[in-house]
Coordinates of C-alpha atoms in Angstrom, one line a residue:
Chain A
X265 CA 13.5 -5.9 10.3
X266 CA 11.0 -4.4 7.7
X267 CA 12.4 -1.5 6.7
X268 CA 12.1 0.4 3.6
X269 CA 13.5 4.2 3.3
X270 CA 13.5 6.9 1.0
X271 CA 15.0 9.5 0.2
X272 CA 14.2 12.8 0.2
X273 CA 11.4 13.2 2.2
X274 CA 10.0 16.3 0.8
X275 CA 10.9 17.7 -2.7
X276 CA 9.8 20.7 -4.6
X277 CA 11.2 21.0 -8.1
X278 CA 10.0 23.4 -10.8
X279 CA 8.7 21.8 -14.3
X280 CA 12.0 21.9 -15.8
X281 CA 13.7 20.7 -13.3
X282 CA 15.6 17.1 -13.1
X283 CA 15.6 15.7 -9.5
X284 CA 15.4 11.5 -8.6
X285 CA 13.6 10.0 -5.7
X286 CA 15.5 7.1 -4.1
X287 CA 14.4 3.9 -2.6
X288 CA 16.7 1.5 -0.5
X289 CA 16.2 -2.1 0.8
X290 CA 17.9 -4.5 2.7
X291 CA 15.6 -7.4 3.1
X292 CA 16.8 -9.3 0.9
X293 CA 13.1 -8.5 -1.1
X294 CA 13.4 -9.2 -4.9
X295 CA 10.8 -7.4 -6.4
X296 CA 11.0 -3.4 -5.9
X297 CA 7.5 -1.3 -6.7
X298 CA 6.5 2.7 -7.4
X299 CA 3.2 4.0 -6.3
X300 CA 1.7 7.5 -6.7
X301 CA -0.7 8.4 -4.3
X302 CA -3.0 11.6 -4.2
X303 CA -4.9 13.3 -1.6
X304 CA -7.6 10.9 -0.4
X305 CA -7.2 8.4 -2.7
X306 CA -5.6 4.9 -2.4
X307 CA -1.9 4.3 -3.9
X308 CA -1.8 3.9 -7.6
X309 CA 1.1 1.1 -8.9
X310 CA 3.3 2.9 -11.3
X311 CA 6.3 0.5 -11.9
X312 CA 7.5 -3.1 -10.5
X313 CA 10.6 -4.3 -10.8
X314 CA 11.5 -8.2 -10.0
X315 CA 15.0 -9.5 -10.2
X316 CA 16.2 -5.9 -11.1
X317 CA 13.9 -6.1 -14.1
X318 CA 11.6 -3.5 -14.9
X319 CA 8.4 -6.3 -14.8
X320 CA 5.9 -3.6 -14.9
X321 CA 5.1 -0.3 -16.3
X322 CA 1.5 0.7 -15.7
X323 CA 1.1 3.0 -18.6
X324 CA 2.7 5.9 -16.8
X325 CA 4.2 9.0 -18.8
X326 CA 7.9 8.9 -20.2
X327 CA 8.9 11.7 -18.0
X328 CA 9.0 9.2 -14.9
X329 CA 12.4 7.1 -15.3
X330 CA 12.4 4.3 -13.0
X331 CA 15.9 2.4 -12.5
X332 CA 17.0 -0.3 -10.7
X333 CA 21.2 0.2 -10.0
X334 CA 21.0 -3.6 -7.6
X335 CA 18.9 -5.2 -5.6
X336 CA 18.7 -3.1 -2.6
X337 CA 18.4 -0.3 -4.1
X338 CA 15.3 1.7 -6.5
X339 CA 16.0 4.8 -8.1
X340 CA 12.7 7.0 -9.6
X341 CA 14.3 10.1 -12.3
X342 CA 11.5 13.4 -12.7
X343 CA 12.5 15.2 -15.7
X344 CA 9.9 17.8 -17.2
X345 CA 7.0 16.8 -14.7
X346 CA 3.3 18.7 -14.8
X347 CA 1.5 20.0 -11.3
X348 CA -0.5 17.3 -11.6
X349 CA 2.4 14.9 -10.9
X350 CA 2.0 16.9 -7.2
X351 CA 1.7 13.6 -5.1
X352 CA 3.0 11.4 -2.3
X353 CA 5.7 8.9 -4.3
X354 CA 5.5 5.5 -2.0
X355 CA 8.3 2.5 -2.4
X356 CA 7.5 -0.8 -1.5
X357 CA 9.6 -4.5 -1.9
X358 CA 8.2 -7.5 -1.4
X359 CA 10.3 -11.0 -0.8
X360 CA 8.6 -12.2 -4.5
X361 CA 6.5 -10.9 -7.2
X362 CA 3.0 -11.9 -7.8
X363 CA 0.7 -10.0 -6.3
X364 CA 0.4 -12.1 -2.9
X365 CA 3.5 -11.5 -1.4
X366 CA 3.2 -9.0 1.5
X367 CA 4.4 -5.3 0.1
X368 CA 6.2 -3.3 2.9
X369 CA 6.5 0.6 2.6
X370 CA 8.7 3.4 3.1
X371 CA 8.1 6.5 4.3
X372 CA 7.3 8.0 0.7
X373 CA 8.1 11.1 -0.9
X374 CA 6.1 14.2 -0.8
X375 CA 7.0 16.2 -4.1
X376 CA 5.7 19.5 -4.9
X377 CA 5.8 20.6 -8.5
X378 CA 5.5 24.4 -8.9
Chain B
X62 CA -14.3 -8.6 -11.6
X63 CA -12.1 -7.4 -8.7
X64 CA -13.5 -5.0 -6.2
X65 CA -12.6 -4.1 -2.2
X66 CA -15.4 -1.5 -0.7
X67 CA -14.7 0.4 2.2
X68 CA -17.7 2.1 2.4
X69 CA -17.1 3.9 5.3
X70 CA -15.2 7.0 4.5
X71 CA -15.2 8.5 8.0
X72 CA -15.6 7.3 11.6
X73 CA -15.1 9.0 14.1
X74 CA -15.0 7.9 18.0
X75 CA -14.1 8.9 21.1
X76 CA -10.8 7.3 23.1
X77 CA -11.3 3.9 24.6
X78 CA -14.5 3.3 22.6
X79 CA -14.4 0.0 20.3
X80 CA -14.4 0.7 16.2
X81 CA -15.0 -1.9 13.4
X82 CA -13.9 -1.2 9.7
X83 CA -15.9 -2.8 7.2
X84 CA -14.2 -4.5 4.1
X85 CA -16.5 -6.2 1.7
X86 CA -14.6 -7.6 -1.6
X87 CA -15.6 -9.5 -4.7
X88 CA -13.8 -12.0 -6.7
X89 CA -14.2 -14.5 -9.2
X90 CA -10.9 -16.7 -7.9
X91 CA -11.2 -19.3 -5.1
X92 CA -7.3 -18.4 -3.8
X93 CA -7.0 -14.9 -3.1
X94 CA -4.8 -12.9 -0.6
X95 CA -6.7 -10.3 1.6
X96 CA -4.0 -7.2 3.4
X97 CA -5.1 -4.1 6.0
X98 CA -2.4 -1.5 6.2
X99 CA -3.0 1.5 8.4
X100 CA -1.7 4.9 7.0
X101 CA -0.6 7.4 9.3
X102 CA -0.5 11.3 9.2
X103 CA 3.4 11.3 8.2
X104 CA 2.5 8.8 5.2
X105 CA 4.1 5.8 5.7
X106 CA 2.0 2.9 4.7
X107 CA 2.0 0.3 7.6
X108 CA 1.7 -3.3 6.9
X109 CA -0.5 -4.9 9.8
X110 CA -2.1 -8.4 8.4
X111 CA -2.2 -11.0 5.4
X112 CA -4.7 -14.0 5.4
X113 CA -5.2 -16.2 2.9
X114 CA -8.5 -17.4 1.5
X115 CA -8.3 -20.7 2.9
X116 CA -7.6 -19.6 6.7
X117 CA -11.1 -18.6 7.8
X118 CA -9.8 -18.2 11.4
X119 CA -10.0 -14.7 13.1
X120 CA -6.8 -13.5 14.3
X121 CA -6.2 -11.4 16.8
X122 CA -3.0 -8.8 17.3
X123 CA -3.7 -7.2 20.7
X124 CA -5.8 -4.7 20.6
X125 CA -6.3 -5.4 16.6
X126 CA -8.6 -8.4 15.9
X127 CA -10.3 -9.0 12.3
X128 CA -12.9 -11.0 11.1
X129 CA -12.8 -12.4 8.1
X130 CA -16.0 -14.2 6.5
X131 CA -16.1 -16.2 3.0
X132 CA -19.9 -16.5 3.0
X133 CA -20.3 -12.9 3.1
X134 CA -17.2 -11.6 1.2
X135 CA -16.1 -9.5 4.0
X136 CA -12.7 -8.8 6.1
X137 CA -13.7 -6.7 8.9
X138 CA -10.9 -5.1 11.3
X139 CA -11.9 -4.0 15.0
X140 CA -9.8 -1.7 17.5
X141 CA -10.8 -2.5 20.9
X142 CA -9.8 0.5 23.6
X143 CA -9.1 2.7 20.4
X144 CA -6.0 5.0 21.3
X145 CA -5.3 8.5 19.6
X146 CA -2.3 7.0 18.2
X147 CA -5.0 4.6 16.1
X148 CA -5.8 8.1 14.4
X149 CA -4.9 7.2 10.5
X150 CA -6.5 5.7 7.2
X151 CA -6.9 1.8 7.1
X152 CA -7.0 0.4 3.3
X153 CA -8.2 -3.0 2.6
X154 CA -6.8 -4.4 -0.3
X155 CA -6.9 -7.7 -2.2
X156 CA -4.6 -9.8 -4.2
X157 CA -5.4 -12.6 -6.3
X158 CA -3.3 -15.9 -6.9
X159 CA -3.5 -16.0 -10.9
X160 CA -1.1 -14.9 -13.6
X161 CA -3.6 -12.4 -14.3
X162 CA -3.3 -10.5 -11.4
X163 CA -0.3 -8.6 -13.1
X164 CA 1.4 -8.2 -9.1
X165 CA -1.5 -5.7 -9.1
X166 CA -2.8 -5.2 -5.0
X167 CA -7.0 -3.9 -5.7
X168 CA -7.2 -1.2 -3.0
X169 CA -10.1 -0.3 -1.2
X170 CA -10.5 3.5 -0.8
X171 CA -10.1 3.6 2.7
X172 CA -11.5 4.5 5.9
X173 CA -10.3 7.3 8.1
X174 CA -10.6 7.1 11.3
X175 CA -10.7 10.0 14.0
X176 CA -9.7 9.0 17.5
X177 CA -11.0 12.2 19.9
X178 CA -9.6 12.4 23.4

């Protein structure tokens, strides 16, 4: 079974706000991924994590706190975030890092921020 | 360097007509990892192939066939009898084998495709 859920599915939080995103597993997948994906555009890799290790920080702004509690589970904290940060939020986990390792998705997260 | 071109942004067909997506891709690595996912209206991404760069052989899924060509740098995906429920954006991505490929996927920028009744 390739299932990857997430939690909320639709969130709109104010720039001050503090609010998390939630990703859950239970494939047994050790490496755990955020994307950000605007309108249009293909998804953009914000974070990996492998082994529960944050592998992976592609540059993205402090006010996106990614944590990793176990395997199963992927945690994504919004503190302070710009309407720009307006996007779908997509989790993926594939069975190993590296790239070539098939990446199955949840549902994402459509967050508003007003 | 790494590059996946959709070039089609649009296609649009009418039900039970047969669509091709083009996927063209350039690398400088002989072992590479070439991925379609379809994207539907609700979001999900949708995982629906992997092939290697040593396994030139077309596969076929139903109604989902692709075509995937080494002397042409090309990963082609046809629907045959498209179905509304086909409606969505297909990405072609690519992954390459090295410790430089930083568990980065290179994503095409996808095709949508409009399945008219």
């Amino acid at each position: 079974d390739t299932e990857v859920t997430q939690t909320p599915k639709h969130l709109v939080m104010g720039m001050t706000n503090k609010k998390s995103l939630k990703c859950e597993q239970h494939m047994g997948h050790r490496a755990m991924y955020w994307y950000k994906q605007k309108a249009k555009k293909p998804p953009e890799l914000m974070f990996v994590y492998s082994y529960e290790k944050l592998s992976i920080n592609e540059s993205v702004p402090s006010r996106f706190s990614p944590e990793c509690p176990n395997s199963s589970l992927l945690n994504l904290h919004l503190h302070a975030l710009q309407p720009e940060d307006s996007a779908l939020y997509l989790c993926a986990s594939s069975q190993w890092t590296g790239g070539t390792d098939t990446q199955y998705f949840g549902p994402g997260t459509r967050l508003t921020v007003l | 360097a790494q590059k996946v071109t959709q070039a089609q942004t649009e296609i649009s067909v009418v039900e039970k007509e047969d669509v091709t997506l083009d996927c063209v891709y350039e690398t400088r690595d002989t072992t590479y990892y070439l991925f379609w996912y379809k994207q539907p209206p609700s979001g999900e991404l949708v995982f629906l192939i992997r092939r290697n760069s040593f396994d030139e052989q077309n596969e076929i899924s139903g109604r989902y066939s692709w075509n995937f060509q080494k002397s042409t740098s090309s990963f082609n995906f046809t629907i045959t009898a498209s179905q509304v429920v086909d409606s969505a954006v297909y990405f072609c991505a690519l992954s390459e084998a090295t410790l430089d490929s930083n568990y980065q996927l290179i994503w095409g920028a996808g095709t949508k495709l409009i399945i008219k009744p």
